[in-house]
PDB file of C-alpha atoms in Angstrom:
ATOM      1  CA  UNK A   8      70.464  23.827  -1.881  1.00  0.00           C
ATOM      2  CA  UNK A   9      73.370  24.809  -3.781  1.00  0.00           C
ATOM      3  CA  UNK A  10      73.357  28.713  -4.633  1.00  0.00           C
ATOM      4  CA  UNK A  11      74.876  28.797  -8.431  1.00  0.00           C
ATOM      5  CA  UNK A  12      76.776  31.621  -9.969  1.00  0.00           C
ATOM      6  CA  UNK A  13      74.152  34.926  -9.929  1.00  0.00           C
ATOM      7  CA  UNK A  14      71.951  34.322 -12.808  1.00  0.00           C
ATOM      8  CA  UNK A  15      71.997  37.035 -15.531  1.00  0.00           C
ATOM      9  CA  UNK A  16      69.611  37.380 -18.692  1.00  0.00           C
ATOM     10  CA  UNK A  17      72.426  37.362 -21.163  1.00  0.00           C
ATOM     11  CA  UNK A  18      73.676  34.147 -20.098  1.00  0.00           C
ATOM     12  CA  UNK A  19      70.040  32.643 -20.299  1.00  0.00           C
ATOM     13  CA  UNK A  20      69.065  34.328 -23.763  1.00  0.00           C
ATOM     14  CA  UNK A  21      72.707  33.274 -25.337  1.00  0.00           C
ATOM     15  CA  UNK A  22      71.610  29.544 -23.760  1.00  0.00           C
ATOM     16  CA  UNK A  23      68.462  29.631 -25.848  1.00  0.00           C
ATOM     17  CA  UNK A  24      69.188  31.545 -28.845  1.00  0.00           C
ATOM     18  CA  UNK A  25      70.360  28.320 -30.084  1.00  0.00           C
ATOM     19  CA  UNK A  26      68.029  25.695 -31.839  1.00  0.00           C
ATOM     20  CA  UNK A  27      69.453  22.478 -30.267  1.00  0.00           C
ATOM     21  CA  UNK A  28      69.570  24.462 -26.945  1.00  0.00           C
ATOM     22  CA  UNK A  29      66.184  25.180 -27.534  1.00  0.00           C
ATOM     23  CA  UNK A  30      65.147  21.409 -28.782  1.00  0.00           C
ATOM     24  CA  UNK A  31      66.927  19.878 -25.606  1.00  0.00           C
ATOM     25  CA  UNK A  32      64.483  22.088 -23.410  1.00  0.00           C
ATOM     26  CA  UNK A  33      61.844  21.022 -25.064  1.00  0.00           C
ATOM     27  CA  UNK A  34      62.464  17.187 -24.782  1.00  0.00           C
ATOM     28  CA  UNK A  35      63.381  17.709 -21.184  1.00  0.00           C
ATOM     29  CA  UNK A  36      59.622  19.669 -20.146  1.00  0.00           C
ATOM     30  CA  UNK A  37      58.131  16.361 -20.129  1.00  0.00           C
ATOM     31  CA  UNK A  38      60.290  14.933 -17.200  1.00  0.00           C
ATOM     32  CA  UNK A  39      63.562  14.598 -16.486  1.00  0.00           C
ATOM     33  CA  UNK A  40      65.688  11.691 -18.236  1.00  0.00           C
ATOM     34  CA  UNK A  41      69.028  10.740 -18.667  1.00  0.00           C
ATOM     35  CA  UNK A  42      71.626  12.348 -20.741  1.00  0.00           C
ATOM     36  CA  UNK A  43      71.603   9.164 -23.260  1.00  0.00           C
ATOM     37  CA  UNK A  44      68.079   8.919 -23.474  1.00  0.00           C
ATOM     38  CA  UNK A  45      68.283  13.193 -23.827  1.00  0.00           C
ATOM     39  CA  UNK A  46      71.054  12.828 -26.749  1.00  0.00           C
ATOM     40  CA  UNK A  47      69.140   9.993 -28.609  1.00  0.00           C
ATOM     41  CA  UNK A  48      67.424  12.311 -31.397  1.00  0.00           C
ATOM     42  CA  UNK A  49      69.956  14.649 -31.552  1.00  0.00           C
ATOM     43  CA  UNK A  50      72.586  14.216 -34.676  1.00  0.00           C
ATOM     44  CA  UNK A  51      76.124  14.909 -32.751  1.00  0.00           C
ATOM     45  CA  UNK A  52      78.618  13.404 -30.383  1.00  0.00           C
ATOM     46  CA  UNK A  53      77.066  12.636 -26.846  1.00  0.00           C
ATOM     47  CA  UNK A  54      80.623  14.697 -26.171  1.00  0.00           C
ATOM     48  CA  UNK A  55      78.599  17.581 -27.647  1.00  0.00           C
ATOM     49  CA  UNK A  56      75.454  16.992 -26.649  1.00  0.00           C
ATOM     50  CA  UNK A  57      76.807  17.207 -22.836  1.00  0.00           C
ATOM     51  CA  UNK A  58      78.321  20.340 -23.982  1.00  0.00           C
ATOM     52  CA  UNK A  59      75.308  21.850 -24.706  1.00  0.00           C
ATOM     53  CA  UNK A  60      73.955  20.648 -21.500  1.00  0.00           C
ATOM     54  CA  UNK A  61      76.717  22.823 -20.029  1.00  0.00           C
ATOM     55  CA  UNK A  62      75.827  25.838 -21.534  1.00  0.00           C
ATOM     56  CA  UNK A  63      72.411  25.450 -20.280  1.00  0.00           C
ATOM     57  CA  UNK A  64      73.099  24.181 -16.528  1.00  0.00           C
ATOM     58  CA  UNK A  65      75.120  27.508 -15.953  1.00  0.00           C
ATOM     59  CA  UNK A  66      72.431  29.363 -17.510  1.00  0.00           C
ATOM     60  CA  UNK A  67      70.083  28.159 -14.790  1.00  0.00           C
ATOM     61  CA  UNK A  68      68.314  26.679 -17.471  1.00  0.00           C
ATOM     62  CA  UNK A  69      68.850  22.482 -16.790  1.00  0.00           C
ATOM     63  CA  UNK A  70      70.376  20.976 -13.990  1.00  0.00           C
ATOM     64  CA  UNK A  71      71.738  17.309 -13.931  1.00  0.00           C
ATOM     65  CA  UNK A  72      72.297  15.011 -10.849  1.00  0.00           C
ATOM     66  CA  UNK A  73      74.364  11.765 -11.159  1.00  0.00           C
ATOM     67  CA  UNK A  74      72.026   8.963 -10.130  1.00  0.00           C
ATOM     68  CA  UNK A  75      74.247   6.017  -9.394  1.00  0.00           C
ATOM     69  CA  UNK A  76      76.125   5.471 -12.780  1.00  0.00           C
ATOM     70  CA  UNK A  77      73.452   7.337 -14.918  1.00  0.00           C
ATOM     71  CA  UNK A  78      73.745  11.403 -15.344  1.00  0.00           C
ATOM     72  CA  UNK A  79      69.743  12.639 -14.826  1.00  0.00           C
ATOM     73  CA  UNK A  80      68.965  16.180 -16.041  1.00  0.00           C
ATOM     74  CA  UNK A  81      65.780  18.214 -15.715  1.00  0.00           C
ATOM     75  CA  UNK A  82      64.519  21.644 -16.466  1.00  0.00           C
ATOM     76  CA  UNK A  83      65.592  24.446 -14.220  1.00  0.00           C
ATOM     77  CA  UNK A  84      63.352  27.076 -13.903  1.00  0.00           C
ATOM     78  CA  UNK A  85      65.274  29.262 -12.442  1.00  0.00           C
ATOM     79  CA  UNK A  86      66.914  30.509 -15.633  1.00  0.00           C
ATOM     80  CA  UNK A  87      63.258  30.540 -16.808  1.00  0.00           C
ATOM     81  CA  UNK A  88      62.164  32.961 -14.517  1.00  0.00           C
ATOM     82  CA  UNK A  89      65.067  34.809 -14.953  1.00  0.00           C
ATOM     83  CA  UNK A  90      64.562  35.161 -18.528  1.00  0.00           C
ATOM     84  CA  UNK A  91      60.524  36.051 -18.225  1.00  0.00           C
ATOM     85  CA  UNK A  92      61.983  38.469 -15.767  1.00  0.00           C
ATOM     86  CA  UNK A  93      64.082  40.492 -17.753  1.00  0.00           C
ATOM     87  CA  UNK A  94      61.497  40.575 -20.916  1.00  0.00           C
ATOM     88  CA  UNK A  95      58.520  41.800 -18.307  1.00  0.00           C
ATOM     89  CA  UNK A  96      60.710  44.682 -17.307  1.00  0.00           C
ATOM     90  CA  UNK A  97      61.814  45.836 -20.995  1.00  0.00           C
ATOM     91  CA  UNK A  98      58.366  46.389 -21.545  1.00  0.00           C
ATOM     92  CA  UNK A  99      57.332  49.949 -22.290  1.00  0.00           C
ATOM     93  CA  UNK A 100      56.362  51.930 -19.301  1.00  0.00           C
ATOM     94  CA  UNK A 101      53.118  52.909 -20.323  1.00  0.00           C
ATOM     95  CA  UNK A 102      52.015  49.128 -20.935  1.00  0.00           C
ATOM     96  CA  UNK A 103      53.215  48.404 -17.656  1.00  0.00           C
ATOM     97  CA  UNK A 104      50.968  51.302 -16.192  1.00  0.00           C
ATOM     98  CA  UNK A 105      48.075  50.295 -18.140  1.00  0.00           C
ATOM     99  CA  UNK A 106      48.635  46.820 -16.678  1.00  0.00           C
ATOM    100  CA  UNK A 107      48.842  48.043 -13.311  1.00  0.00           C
ATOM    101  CA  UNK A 108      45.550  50.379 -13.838  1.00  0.00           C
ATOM    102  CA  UNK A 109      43.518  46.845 -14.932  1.00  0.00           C
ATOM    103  CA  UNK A 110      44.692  45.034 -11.676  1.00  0.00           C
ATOM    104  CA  UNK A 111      43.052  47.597 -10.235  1.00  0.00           C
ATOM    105  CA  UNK A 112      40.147  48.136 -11.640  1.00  0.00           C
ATOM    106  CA  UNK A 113      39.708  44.021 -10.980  1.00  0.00           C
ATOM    107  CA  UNK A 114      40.277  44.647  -7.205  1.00  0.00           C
ATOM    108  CA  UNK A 115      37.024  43.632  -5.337  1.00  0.00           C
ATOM    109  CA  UNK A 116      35.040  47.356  -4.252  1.00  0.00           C
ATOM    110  CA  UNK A 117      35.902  47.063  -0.853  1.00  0.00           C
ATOM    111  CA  UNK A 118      39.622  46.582  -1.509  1.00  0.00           C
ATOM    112  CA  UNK A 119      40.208  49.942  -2.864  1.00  0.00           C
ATOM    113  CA  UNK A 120      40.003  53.178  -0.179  1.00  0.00           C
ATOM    114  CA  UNK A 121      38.410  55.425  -2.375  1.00  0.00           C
ATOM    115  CA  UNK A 122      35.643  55.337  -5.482  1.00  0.00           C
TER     116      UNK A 122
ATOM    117  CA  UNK B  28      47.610  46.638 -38.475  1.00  0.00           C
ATOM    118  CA  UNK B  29      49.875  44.889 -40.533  1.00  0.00           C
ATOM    119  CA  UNK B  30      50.832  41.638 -39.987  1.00  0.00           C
ATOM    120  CA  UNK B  31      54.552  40.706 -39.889  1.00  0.00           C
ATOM    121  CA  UNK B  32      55.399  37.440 -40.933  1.00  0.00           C
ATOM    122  CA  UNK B  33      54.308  34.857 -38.110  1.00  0.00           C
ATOM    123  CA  UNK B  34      56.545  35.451 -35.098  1.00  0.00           C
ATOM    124  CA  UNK B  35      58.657  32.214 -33.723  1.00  0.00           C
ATOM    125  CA  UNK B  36      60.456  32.221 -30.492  1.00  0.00           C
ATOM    126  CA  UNK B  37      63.617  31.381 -31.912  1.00  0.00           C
ATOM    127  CA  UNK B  38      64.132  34.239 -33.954  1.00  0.00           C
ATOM    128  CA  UNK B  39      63.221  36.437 -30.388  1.00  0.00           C
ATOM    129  CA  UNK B  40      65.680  34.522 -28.549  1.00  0.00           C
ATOM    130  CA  UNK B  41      68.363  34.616 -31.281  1.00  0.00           C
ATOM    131  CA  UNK B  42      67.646  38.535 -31.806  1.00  0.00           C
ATOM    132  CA  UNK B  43      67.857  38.931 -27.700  1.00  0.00           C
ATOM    133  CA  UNK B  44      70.832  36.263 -27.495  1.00  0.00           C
ATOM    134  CA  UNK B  45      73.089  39.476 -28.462  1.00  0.00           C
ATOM    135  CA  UNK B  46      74.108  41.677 -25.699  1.00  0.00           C
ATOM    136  CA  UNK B  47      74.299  44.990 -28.273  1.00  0.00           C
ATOM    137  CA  UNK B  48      70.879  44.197 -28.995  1.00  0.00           C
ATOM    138  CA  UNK B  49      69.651  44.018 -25.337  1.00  0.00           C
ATOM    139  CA  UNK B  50      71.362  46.955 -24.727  1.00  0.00           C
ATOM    140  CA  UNK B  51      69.346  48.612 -27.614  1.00  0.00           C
ATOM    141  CA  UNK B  52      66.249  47.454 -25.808  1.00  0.00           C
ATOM    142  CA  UNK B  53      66.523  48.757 -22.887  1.00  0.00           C
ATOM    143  CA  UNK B  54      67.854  51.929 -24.146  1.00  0.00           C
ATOM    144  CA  UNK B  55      64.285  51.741 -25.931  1.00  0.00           C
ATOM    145  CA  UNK B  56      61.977  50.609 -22.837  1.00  0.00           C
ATOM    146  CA  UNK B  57      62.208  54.206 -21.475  1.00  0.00           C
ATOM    147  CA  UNK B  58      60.248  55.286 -24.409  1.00  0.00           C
ATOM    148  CA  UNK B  59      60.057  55.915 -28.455  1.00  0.00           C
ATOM    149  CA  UNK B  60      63.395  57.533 -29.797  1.00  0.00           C
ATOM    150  CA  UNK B  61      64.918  58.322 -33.300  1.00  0.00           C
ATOM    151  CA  UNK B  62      67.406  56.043 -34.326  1.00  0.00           C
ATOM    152  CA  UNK B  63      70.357  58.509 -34.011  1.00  0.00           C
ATOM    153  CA  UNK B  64      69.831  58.706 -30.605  1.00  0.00           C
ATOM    154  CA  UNK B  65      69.392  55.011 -30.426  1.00  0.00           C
ATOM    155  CA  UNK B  66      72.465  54.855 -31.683  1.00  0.00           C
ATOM    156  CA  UNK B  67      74.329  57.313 -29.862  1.00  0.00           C
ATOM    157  CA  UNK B  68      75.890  55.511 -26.956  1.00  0.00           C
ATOM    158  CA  UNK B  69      76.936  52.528 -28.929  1.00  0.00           C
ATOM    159  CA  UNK B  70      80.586  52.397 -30.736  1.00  0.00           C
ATOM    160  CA  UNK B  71      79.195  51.263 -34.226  1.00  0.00           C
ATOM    161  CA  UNK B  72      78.255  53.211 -37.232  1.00  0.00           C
ATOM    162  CA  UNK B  73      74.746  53.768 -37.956  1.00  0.00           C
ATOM    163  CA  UNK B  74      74.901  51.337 -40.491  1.00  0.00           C
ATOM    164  CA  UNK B  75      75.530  48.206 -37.778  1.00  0.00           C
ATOM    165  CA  UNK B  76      72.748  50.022 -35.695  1.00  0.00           C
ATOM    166  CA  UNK B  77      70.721  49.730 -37.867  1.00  0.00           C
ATOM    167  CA  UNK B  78      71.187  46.034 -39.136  1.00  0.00           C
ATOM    168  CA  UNK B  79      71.105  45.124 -35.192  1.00  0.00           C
ATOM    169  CA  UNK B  80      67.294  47.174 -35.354  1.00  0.00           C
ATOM    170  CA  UNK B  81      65.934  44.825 -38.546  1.00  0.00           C
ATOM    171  CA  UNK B  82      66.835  41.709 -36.855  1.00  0.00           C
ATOM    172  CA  UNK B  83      64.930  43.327 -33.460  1.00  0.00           C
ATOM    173  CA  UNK B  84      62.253  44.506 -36.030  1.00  0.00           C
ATOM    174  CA  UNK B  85      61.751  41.236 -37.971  1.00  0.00           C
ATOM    175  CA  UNK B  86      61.684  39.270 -34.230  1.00  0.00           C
ATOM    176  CA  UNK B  87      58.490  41.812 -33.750  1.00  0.00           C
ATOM    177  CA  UNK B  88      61.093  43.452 -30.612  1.00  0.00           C
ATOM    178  CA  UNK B  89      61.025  47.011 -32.204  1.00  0.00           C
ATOM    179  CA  UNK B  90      58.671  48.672 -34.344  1.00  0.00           C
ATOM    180  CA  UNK B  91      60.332  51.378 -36.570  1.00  0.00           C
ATOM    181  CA  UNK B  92      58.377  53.967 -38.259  1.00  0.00           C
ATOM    182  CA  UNK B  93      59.279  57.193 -40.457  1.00  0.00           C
ATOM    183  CA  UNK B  94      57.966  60.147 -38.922  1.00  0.00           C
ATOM    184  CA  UNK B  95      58.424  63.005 -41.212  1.00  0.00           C
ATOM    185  CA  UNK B  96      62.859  63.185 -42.020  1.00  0.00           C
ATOM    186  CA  UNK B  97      63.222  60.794 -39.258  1.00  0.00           C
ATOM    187  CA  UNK B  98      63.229  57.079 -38.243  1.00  0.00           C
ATOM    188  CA  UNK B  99      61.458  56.629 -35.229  1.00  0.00           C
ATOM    189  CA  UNK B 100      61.936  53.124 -32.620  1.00  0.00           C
ATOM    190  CA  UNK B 101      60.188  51.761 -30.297  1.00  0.00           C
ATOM    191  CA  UNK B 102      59.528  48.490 -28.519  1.00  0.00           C
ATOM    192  CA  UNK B 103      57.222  46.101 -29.813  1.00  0.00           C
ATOM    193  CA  UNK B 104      55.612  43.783 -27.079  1.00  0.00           C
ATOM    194  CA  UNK B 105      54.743  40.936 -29.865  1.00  0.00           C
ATOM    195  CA  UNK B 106      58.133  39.774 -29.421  1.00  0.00           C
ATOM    196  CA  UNK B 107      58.394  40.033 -25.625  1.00  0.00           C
ATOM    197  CA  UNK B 108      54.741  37.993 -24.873  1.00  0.00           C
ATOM    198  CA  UNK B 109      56.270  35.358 -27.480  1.00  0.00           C
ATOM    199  CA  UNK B 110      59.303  34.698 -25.967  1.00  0.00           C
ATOM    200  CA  UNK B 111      57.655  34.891 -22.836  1.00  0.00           C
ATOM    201  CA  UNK B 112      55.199  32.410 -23.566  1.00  0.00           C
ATOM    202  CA  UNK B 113      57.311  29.842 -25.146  1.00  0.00           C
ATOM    203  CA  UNK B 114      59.651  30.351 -21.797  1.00  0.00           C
ATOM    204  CA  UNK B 115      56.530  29.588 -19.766  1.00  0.00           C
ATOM    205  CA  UNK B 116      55.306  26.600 -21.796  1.00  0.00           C
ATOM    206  CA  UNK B 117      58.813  25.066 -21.163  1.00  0.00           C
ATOM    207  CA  UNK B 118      58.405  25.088 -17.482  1.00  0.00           C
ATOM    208  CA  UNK B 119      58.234  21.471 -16.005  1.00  0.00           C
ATOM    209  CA  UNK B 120      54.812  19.756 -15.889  1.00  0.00           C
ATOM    210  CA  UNK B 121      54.660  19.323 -12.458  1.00  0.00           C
ATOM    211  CA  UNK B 122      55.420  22.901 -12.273  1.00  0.00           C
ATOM    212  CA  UNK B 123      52.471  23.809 -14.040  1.00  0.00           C
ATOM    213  CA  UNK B 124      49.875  21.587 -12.310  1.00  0.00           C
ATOM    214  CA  UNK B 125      51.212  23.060  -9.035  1.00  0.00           C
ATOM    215  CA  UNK B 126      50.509  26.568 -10.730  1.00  0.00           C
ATOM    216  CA  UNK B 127      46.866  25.763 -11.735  1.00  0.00           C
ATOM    217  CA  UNK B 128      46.723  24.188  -8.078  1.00  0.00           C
ATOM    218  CA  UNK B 129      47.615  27.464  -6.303  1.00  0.00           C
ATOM    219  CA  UNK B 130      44.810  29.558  -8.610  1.00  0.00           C
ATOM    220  CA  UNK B 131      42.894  27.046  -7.551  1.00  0.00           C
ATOM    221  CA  UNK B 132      43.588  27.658  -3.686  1.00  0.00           C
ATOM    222  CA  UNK B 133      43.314  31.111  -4.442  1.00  0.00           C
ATOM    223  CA  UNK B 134      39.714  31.233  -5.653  1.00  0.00           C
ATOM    224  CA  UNK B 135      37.189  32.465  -3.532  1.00  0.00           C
ATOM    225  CA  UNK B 136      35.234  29.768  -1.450  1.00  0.00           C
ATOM    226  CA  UNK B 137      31.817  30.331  -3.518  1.00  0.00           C
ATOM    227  CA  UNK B 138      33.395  29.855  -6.920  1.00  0.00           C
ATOM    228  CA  UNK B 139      34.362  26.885  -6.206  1.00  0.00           C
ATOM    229  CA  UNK B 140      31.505  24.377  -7.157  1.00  0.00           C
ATOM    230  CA  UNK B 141      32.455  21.464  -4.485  1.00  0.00           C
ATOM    231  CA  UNK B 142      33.880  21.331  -0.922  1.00  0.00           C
TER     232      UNK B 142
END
């Protein structure tokens, strides 16, 4: 496993504040496929297309493998996770307590130490 | 309650996409502020602050409300669990099933109706 650049939220959320960004994603959840097959609905250059697909690959977002003579890409969810990460934590605080008070109550009775 | 117009995840991500507006969210996760303090740290005038705060407030990100003289903000989760759901539905399939497999695992033995 490759380790890529560190991943930050900016990166990801300028990756998929875009609309073709976004529609490339969205083709690509089903399963990976090549970049040809990827570019097919898509109204632009397969020059751009694969530009796009760089935006998103350093975003943590997609990453593509050559597969003999045929580029593959695939979702990453890395940049994902990163992404859900950062909007969990920008939550206000007292959601995020109120969250943490219903795990708790939901604990079994002989998890918790006291009452 | 009143209901903003529907929320889509592409107007999140484009509002988030902008680092000033990140910034202006996590100045707001701490907690409810007017929007001269908002706007304190950042080198605009208040008129760009508060542009940047109706695209956050039209994304459902922020919630503003007049409180006597002043504007109070303060960070609307609509916007955060929509972004964060359309992040998670993008995740691969496989990914998913592998999810559901682990809750699954995770169950207790006698809720589980076979084996």
């Amino acid at each position: 496993m490759t380790q890529r650049k560190k991943l930050d939220a900016g990166r990801v959320f300028h990756a998929i504040g875009d609309a073709t960004r976004r529609a490339m994603l969205e083709r690509l959840s089903g399963g990976p496929m090549s970049v040809s097959l990827l570019a097919r609905p898509f109204r632009m250059s397969l020059a751009a297309v694969v530009q796009h697909l760089q935006v998103l690959e350093e975003a943590g977002l997609v990453k593509t493998e050559k597969v003999g003579r045929v580029r593959s890409c695939r979702v990453d969810s890395a940049g994902l996770n990163a992404a859900a990460q950062w909007l969990a934590a920008r939550r206000p605080e007292w959601e995020r307590k109120l969250d943490r008070l219903g795990e708790l109550l939901a604990e079994p009775e002989e998890d918790r130490s006291s009452r």
